[in-house]
PDB file of N, CA and C in Angstrom:
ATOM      1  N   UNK A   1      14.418  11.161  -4.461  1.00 50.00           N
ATOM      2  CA  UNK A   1      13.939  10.361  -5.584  1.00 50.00           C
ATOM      3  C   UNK A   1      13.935  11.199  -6.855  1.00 50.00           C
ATOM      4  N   UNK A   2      14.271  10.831  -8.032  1.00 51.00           N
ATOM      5  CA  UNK A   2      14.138  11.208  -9.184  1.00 51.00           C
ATOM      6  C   UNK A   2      12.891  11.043  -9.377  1.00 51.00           C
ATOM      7  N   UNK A   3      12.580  11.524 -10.830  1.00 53.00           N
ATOM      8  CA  UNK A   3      11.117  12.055 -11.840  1.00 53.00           C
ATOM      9  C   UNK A   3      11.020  10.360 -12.117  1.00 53.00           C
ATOM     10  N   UNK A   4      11.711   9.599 -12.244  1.00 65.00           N
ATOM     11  CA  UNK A   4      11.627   8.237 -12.884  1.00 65.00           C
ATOM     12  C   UNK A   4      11.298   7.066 -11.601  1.00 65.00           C
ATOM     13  N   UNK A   5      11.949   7.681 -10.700  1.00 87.00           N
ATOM     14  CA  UNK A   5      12.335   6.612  -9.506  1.00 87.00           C
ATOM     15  C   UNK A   5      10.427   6.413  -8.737  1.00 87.00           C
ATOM     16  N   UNK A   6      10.172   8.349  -9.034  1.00 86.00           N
ATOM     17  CA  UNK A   6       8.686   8.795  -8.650  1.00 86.00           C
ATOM     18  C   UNK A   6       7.295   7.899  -9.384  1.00 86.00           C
ATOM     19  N   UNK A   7       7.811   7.589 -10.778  1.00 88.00           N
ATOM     20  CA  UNK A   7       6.621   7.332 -11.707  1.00 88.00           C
ATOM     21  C   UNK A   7       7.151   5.825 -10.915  1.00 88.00           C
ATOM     22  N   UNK A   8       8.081   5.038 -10.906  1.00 91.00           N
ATOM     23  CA  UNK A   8       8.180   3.575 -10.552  1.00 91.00           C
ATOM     24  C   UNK A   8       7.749   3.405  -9.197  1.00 91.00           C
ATOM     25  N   UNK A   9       7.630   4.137  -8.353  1.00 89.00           N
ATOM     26  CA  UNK A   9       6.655   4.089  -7.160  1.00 89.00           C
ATOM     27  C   UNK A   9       5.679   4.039  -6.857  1.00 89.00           C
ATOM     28  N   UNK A  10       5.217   5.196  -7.673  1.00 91.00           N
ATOM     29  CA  UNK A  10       3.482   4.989  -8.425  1.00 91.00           C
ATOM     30  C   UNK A  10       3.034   3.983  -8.870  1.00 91.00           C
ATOM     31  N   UNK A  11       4.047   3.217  -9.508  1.00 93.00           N
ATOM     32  CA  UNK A  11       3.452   1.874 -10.224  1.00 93.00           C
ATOM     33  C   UNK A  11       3.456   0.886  -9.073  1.00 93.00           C
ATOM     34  N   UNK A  12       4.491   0.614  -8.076  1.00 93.00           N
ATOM     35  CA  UNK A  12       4.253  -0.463  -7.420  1.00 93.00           C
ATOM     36  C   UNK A  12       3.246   0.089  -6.105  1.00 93.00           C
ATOM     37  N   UNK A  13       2.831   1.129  -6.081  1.00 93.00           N
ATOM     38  CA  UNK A  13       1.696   1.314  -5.195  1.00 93.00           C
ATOM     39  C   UNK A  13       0.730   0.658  -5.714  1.00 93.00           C
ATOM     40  N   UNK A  14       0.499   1.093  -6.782  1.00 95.00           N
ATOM     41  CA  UNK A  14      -0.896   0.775  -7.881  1.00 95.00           C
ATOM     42  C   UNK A  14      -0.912  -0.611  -7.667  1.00 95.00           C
ATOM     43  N   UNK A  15       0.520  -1.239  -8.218  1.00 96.00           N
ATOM     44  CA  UNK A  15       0.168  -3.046  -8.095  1.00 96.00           C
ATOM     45  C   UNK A  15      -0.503  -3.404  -6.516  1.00 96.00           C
ATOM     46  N   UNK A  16       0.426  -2.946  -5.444  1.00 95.00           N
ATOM     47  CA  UNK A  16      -0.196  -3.134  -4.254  1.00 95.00           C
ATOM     48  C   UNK A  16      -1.644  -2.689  -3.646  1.00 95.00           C
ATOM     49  N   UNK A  17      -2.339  -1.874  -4.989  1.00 96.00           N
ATOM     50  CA  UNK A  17      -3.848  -1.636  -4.671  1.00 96.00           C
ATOM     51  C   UNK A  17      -4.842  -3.038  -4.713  1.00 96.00           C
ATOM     52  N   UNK A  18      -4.068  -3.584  -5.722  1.00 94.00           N
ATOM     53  CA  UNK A  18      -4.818  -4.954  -6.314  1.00 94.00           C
ATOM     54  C   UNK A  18      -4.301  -6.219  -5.986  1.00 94.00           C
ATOM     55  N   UNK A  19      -3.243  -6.623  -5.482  1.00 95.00           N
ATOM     56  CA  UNK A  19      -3.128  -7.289  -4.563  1.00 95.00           C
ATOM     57  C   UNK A  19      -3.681  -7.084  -3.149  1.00 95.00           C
ATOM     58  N   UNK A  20      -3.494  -6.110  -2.550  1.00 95.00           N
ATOM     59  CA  UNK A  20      -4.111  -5.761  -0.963  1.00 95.00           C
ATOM     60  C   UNK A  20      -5.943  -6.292  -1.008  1.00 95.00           C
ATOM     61  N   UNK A  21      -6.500  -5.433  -2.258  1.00 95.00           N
ATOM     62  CA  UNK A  21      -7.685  -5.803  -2.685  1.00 95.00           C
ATOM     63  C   UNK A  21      -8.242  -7.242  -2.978  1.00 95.00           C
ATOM     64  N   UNK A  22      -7.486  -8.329  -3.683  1.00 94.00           N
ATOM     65  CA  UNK A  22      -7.441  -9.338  -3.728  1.00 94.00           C
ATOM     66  C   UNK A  22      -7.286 -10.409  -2.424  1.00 94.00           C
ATOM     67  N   UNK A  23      -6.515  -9.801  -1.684  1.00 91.00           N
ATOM     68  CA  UNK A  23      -6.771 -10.470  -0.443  1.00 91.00           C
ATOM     69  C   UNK A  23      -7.825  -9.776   0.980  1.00 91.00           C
ATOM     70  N   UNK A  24      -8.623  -9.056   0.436  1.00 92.00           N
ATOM     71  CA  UNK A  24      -9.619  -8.462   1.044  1.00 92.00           C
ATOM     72  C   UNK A  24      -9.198  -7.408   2.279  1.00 92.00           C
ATOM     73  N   UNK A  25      -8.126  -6.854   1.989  1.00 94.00           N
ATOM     74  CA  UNK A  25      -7.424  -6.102   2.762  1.00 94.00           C
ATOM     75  C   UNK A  25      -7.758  -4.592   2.457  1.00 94.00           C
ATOM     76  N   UNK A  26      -8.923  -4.269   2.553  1.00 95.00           N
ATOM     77  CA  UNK A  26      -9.504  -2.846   2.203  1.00 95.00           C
ATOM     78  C   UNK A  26      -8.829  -2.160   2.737  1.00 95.00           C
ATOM     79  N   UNK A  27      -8.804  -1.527   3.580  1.00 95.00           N
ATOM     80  CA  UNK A  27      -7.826  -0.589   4.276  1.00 95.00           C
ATOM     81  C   UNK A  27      -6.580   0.022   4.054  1.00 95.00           C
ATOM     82  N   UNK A  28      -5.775  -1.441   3.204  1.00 96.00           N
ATOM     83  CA  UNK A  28      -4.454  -1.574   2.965  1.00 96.00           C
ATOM     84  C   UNK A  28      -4.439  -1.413   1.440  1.00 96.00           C
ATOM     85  N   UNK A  29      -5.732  -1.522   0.543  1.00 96.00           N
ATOM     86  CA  UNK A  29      -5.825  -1.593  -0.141  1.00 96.00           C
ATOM     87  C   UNK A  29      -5.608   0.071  -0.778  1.00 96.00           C
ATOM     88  N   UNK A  30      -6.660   0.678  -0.128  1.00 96.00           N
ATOM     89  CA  UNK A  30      -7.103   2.182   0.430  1.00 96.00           C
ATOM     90  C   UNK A  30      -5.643   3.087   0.508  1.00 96.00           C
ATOM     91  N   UNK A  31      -5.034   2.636   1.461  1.00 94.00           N
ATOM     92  CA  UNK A  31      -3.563   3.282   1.301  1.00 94.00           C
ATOM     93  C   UNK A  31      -2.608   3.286   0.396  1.00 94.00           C
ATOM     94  N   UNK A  32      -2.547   1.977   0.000  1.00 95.00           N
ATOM     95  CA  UNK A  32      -2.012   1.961  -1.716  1.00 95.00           C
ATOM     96  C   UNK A  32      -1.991   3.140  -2.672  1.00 95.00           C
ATOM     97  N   UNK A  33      -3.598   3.135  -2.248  1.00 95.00           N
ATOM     98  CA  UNK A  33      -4.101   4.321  -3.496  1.00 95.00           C
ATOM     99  C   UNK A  33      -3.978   5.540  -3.008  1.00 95.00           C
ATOM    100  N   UNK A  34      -3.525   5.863  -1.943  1.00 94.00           N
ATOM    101  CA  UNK A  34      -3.163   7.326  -1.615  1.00 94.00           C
ATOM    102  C   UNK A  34      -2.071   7.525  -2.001  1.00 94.00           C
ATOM    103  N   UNK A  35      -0.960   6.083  -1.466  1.00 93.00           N
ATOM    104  CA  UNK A  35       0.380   6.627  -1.616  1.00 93.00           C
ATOM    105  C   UNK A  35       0.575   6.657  -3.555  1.00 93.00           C
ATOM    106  N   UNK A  36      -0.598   5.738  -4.004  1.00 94.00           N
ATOM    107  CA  UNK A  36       0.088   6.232  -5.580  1.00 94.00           C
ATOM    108  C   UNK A  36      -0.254   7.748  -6.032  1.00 94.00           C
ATOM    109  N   UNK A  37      -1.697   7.849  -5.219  1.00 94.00           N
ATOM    110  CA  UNK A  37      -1.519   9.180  -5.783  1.00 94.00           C
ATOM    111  C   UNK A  37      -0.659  10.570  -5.266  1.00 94.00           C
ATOM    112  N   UNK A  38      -0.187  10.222  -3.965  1.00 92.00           N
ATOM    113  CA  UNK A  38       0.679  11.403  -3.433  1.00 92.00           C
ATOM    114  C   UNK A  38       2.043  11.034  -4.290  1.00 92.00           C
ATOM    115  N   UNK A  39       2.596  10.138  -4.847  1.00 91.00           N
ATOM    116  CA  UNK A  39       3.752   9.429  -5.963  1.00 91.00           C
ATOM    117  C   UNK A  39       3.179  10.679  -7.172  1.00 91.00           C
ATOM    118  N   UNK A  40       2.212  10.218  -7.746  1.00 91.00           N
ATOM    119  CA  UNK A  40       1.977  10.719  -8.816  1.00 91.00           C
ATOM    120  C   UNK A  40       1.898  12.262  -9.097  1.00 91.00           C
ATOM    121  N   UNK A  41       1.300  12.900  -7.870  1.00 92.00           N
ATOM    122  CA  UNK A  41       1.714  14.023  -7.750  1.00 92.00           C
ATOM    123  C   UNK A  41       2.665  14.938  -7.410  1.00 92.00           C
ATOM    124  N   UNK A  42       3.792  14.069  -6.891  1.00 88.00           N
ATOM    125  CA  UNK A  42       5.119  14.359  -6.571  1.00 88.00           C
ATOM    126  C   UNK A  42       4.845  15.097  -4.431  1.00 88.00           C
ATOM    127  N   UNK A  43       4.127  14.344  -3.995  1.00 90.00           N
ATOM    128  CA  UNK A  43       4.083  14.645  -2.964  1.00 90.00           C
ATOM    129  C   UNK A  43       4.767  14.044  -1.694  1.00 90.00           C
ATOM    130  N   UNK A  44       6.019  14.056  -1.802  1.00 85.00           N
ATOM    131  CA  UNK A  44       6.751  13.178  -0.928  1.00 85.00           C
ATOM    132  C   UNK A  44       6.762  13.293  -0.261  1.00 85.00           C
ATOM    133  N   UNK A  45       6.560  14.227   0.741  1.00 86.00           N
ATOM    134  CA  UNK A  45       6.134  14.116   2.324  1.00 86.00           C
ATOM    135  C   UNK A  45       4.834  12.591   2.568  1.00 86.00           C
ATOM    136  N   UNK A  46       3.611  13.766   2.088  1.00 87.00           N
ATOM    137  CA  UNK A  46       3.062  12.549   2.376  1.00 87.00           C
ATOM    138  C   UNK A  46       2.991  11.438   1.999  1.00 87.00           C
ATOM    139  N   UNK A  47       3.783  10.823   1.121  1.00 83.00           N
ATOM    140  CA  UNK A  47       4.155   9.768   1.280  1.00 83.00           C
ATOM    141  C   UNK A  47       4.258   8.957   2.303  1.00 83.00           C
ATOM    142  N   UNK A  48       5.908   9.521   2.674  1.00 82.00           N
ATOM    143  CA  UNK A  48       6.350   9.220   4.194  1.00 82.00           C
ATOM    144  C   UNK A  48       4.941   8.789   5.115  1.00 82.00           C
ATOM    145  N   UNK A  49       3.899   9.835   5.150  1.00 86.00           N
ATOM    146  CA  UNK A  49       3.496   9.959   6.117  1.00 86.00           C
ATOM    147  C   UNK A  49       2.281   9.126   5.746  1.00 86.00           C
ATOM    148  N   UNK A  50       1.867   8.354   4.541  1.00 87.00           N
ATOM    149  CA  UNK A  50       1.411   7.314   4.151  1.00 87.00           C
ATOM    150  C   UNK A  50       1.706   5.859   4.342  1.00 87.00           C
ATOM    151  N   UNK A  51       3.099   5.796   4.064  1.00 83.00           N
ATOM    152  CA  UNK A  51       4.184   4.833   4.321  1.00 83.00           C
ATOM    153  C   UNK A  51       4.210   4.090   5.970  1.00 83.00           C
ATOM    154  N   UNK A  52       4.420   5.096   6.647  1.00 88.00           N
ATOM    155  CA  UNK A  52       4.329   4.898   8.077  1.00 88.00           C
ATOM    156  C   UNK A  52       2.715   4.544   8.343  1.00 88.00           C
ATOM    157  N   UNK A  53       1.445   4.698   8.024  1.00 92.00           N
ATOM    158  CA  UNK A  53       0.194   4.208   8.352  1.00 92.00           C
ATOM    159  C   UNK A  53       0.149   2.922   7.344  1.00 92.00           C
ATOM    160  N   UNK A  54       0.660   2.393   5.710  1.00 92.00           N
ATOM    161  CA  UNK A  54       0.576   1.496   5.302  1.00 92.00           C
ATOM    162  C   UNK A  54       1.243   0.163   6.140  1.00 92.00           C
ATOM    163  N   UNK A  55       2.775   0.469   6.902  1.00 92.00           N
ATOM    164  CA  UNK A  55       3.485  -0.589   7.280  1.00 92.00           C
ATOM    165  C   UNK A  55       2.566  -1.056   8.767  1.00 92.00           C
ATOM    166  N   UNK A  56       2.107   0.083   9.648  1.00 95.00           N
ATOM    167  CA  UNK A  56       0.938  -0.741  10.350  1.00 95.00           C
ATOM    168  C   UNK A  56      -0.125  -1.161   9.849  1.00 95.00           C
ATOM    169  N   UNK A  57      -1.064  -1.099   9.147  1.00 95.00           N
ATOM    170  CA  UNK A  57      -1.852  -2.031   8.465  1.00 95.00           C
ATOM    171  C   UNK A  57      -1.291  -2.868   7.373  1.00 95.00           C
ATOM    172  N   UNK A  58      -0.122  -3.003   6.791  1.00 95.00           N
ATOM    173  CA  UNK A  58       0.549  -4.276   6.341  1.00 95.00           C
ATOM    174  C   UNK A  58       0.872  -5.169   7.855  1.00 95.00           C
ATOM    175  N   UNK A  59       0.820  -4.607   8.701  1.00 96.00           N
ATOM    176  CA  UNK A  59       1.037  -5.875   9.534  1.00 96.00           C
ATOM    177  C   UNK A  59       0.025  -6.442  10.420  1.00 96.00           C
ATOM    178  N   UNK A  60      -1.026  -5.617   9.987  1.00 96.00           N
ATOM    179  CA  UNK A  60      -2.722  -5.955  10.776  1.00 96.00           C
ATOM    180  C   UNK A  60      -3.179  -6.722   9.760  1.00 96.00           C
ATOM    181  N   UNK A  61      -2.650  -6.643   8.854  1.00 95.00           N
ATOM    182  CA  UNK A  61      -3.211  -7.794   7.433  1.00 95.00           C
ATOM    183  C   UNK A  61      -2.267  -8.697   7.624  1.00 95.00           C
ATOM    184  N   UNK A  62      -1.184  -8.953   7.881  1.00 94.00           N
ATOM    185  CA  UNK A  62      -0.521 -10.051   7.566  1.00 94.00           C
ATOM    186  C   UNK A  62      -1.123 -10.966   8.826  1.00 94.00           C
ATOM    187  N   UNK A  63      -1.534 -10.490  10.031  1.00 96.00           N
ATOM    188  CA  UNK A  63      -1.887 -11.314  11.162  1.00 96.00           C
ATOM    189  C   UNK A  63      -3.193 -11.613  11.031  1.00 96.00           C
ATOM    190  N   UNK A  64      -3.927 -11.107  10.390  1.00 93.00           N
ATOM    191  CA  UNK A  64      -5.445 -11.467  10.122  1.00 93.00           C
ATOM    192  C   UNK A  64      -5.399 -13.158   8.941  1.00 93.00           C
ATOM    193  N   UNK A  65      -4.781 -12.470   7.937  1.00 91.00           N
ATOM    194  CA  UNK A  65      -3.985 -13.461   7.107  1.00 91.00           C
ATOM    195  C   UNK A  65      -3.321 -15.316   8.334  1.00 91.00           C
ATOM    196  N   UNK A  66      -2.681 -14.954   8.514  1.00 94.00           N
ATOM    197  CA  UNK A  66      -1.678 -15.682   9.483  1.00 94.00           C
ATOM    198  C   UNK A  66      -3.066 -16.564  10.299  1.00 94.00           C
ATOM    199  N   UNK A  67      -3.616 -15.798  11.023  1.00 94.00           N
ATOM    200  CA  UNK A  67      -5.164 -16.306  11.495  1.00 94.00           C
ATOM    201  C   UNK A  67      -6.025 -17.309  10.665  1.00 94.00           C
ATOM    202  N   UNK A  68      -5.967 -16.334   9.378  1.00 91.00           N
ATOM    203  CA  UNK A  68      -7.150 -17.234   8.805  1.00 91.00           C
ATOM    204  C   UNK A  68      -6.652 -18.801   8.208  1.00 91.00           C
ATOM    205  N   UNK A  69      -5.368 -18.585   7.814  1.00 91.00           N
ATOM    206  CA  UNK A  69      -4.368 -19.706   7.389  1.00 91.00           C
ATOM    207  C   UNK A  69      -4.569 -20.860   8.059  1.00 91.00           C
ATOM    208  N   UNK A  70      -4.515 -20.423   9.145  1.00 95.00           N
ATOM    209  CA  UNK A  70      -4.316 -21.916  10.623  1.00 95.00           C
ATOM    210  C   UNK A  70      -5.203 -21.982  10.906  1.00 95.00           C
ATOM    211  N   UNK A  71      -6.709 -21.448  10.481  1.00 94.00           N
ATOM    212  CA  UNK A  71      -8.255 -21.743  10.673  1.00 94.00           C
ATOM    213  C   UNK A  71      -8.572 -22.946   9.797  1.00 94.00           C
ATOM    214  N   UNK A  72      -7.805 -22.629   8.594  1.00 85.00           N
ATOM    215  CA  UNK A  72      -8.598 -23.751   7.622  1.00 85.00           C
ATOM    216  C   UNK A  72      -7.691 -24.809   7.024  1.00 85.00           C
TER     217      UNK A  72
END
């Protein structure tokens, strides 16, 4: 990743803090904000290693989601 590609990652983490948050997805919300700040600091490992714990709780939220949908 480039210096530019880095700051535009940062940003769509950030958006995904407040969406995740908005749908009461703390957790997911929580990771957002790590991976913007390991973005922001140019820490690309952990990223990765953010990335890989966000996509399992993006999918423990999407089924909680999915649940609550067909509840109401």
């Amino acid at each position: 990743l480039g210096r530019g590609s880095l700051s535009e990652a940062a940003q769509e983490a950030h958006d995904l803090i407040s969406v995740a948050g908005n749908l009461g997805a703390a957790r997911l919300s929580g990771l957002a904000r790590d991976i913007e700040q390991a973005y922001r600091a140019g820490k690309i490992d952990a990223c990765s290693s953010f990335g890989n714990a966000f996509a399992l709780e993006s999918a423990q939220a999407l089924r909680a989601l999915k649940t609550y949908h067909a509840a109401s």
